Amino acid sequence: FYGSVKDLGLEIVHEPPRVLGEMAARGIPTCGVMAVADWFRLRDRYEPLGELGISCEGPAHSVLLFTRCEIARLGRCRVGLTNESSTSVRLVRVILERKYGAEGIAFERGEQPDDEGRLLIGDAALRAAGEGLDGFPFVYDLGEEWYGWQGLPFVFARWVVSKEVPEVDRRRILESLETSLDGWLERLPDIAARRGPEFDLDEDGIREYLETFRYRLGPLEAMGERTFESLLNEEDGKED
């Protein structure tokens, strides 16, 4: 996404999804990739920028639940949640409670010795997938769990822009993002050289991981997004 953004003269903020969502609630970012769980509650301030985002149809490889027992047996226990995520922490709850009927699970940020499950995303998940997580022999990919349950892609994030941004600036940013997407395969050797050693991945491994995701969202992705939002609304209604 960011290959051409430097030409726009914009400041790029590097923060985890949860922090970006907190910043967006204060109206700080002009635009960016926003976790859909945050966008659902911030629609009064932000709207989609084109149909760009991050989704997958099947395994995500970097959104993983590690457990001490089989997932269907989880219940009356604590699941430690990554501090980085906004969407995945909602997704794991929906999957455990609605797909598997788990009850009495305490979903809490951070890690504790008595965790029966731990949710990791991004770089931490990729490393743990390769090295293993001591004491947690079972690994579940939440993208795969969602697709096996709903038969729809899962949208983790979408590009959004503040409603206050003029149309001319929106077009400039969108054109830049489209240009980056059109040329990302050409930058693969550089990406692999910079990031591959962190995860013991070569160029083919980096390509396979990046090709896991869809970066342009179509009708099926929209259906998956609406289904997730509906499930979240049902959960929020129960809590109320």
Short mmCIF file of N, CA and C in Angstrom, two decimals, residues 54-64 84 88 120-127 129 141 156 184-185 188 191-192 195-196 199-215:
data_model
loop_
_atom_site.label_atom_id
_atom_site.label_comp_id
_atom_site.label_asym_id
_atom_site.label_seq_id
_atom_site.Cartn_x
_atom_site.Cartn_y
_atom_site.Cartn_z
N ILE A 54 -7.92 -5.24 3.70
CA ILE A 54 -7.17 -6.48 3.92
C ILE A 54 -8.16 -7.56 4.32
N SER A 55 -8.26 -8.58 3.50
CA SER A 55 -9.18 -9.68 3.78
C SER A 55 -8.53 -11.00 3.38
N CYS A 56 -9.13 -12.09 3.80
CA CYS A 56 -8.66 -13.40 3.37
C CYS A 56 -9.84 -14.34 3.24
N GLU A 57 -9.67 -15.33 2.40
CA GLU A 57 -10.68 -16.37 2.22
C GLU A 57 -10.04 -17.69 2.60
N GLY A 58 -10.04 -17.96 3.90
CA GLY A 58 -9.34 -19.12 4.42
C GLY A 58 -8.27 -18.69 5.39
N PRO A 59 -7.21 -19.49 5.53
CA PRO A 59 -6.16 -19.18 6.52
C PRO A 59 -5.54 -17.81 6.34
N ALA A 60 -5.32 -17.12 7.47
CA ALA A 60 -4.64 -15.82 7.45
C ALA A 60 -3.16 -15.97 7.78
N HIS A 61 -2.80 -17.04 8.48
CA HIS A 61 -1.42 -17.37 8.85
C HIS A 61 -0.83 -16.46 9.93
N SER A 62 -1.41 -15.30 10.19
CA SER A 62 -0.84 -14.40 11.18
C SER A 62 -1.89 -13.90 12.17
N VAL A 63 -3.00 -14.64 12.28
CA VAL A 63 -4.02 -14.37 13.30
C VAL A 63 -4.34 -15.72 13.92
N LEU A 64 -3.64 -16.05 15.00
CA LEU A 64 -3.64 -17.42 15.51
C LEU A 64 -4.02 -17.49 16.98
N GLU A 84 -2.34 -5.64 20.63
CA GLU A 84 -2.21 -4.90 19.38
C GLU A 84 -3.49 -4.82 18.57
N SER A 88 -9.32 -8.70 15.72
CA SER A 88 -9.10 -10.12 16.03
C SER A 88 -9.58 -10.49 17.43
N LEU A 120 -2.50 -14.37 19.22
CA LEU A 120 -1.38 -13.58 18.69
C LEU A 120 -1.70 -13.17 17.26
N ILE A 121 -1.23 -11.97 16.86
CA ILE A 121 -1.43 -11.52 15.50
C ILE A 121 -0.11 -11.02 14.94
N GLY A 122 -0.09 -10.82 13.62
CA GLY A 122 1.03 -10.17 12.96
C GLY A 122 2.36 -10.88 13.14
N ASP A 123 3.41 -10.09 13.37
CA ASP A 123 4.76 -10.64 13.47
C ASP A 123 4.87 -11.69 14.58
N ALA A 124 4.24 -11.41 15.73
CA ALA A 124 4.33 -12.36 16.86
C ALA A 124 3.71 -13.70 16.48
N ALA A 125 2.60 -13.66 15.75
CA ALA A 125 1.95 -14.90 15.35
C ALA A 125 2.80 -15.66 14.35
N LEU A 126 3.40 -14.96 13.40
CA LEU A 126 4.24 -15.62 12.41
C LEU A 126 5.44 -16.30 13.07
N ARG A 127 6.05 -15.61 14.03
CA ARG A 127 7.20 -16.21 14.72
C ARG A 127 6.78 -17.42 15.53
N ALA A 129 4.24 -19.33 15.06
CA ALA A 129 3.85 -20.41 14.18
C ALA A 129 5.05 -21.23 13.75
N ASP A 141 -6.07 -21.15 13.21
CA ASP A 141 -6.03 -19.95 12.37
C ASP A 141 -7.43 -19.36 12.31
N PHE A 156 -10.40 -7.97 7.71
CA PHE A 156 -9.74 -7.52 8.93
C PHE A 156 -9.70 -6.00 9.01
N TRP A 184 3.26 -4.09 -6.45
CA TRP A 184 3.86 -4.67 -5.26
C TRP A 184 4.69 -5.92 -5.56
N LEU A 185 4.33 -6.68 -6.58
CA LEU A 185 5.10 -7.87 -6.91
C LEU A 185 6.52 -7.50 -7.32
N LEU A 188 8.80 -7.29 -4.38
CA LEU A 188 8.88 -8.47 -3.53
C LEU A 188 10.31 -8.83 -3.11
N ILE A 191 11.20 -6.57 -0.26
CA ILE A 191 10.42 -6.92 0.93
C ILE A 191 10.99 -8.17 1.58
N ALA A 192 11.28 -9.18 0.76
CA ALA A 192 11.79 -10.43 1.29
C ALA A 192 13.16 -10.25 1.95
N ARG A 195 12.39 -8.35 5.39
CA ARG A 195 11.54 -8.96 6.41
C ARG A 195 11.69 -10.48 6.51
N GLY A 196 12.11 -11.11 5.44
CA GLY A 196 12.17 -12.57 5.44
C GLY A 196 12.98 -13.19 6.56
N PHE A 199 11.44 -14.11 9.96
CA PHE A 199 10.49 -15.21 10.08
C PHE A 199 11.00 -16.48 9.41
N ASP A 200 12.30 -16.49 9.06
CA ASP A 200 12.90 -17.63 8.38
C ASP A 200 12.15 -17.93 7.08
N LEU A 201 11.82 -16.88 6.33
CA LEU A 201 11.12 -17.02 5.07
C LEU A 201 11.97 -16.48 3.93
N ASP A 202 11.99 -17.20 2.81
CA ASP A 202 12.67 -16.70 1.62
C ASP A 202 11.67 -15.95 0.75
N GLU A 203 12.08 -15.57 -0.45
CA GLU A 203 11.19 -14.79 -1.32
C GLU A 203 9.90 -15.54 -1.61
N ASP A 204 10.00 -16.85 -1.84
CA ASP A 204 8.79 -17.62 -2.12
C ASP A 204 7.86 -17.65 -0.90
N GLY A 205 8.45 -17.74 0.29
CA GLY A 205 7.64 -17.75 1.51
C GLY A 205 6.93 -16.43 1.74
N ILE A 206 7.66 -15.32 1.49
CA ILE A 206 7.05 -14.00 1.62
C ILE A 206 5.93 -13.84 0.60
N ARG A 207 6.17 -14.27 -0.64
CA ARG A 207 5.15 -14.18 -1.68
C ARG A 207 3.90 -14.96 -1.27
N GLU A 208 4.10 -16.19 -0.79
CA GLU A 208 2.96 -17.02 -0.40
C GLU A 208 2.15 -16.36 0.71
N TYR A 209 2.85 -15.74 1.67
CA TYR A 209 2.14 -15.08 2.76
C TYR A 209 1.36 -13.87 2.26
N LEU A 210 2.01 -13.00 1.47
CA LEU A 210 1.35 -11.80 1.00
C LEU A 210 0.18 -12.12 0.06
N GLU A 211 0.30 -13.21 -0.69
CA GLU A 211 -0.77 -13.60 -1.60
C GLU A 211 -1.94 -14.26 -0.87
N THR A 212 -1.77 -14.50 0.43
CA THR A 212 -2.88 -14.99 1.25
C THR A 212 -4.02 -13.99 1.26
N PHE A 213 -3.67 -12.71 1.22
CA PHE A 213 -4.66 -11.66 1.44
C PHE A 213 -5.17 -11.07 0.13
N ARG A 214 -6.38 -10.54 0.23
CA ARG A 214 -6.95 -9.75 -0.85
C ARG A 214 -6.93 -8.30 -0.41
N TYR A 215 -6.52 -7.44 -1.32
CA TYR A 215 -6.36 -6.04 -0.97
C TYR A 215 -7.41 -5.15 -1.63
#
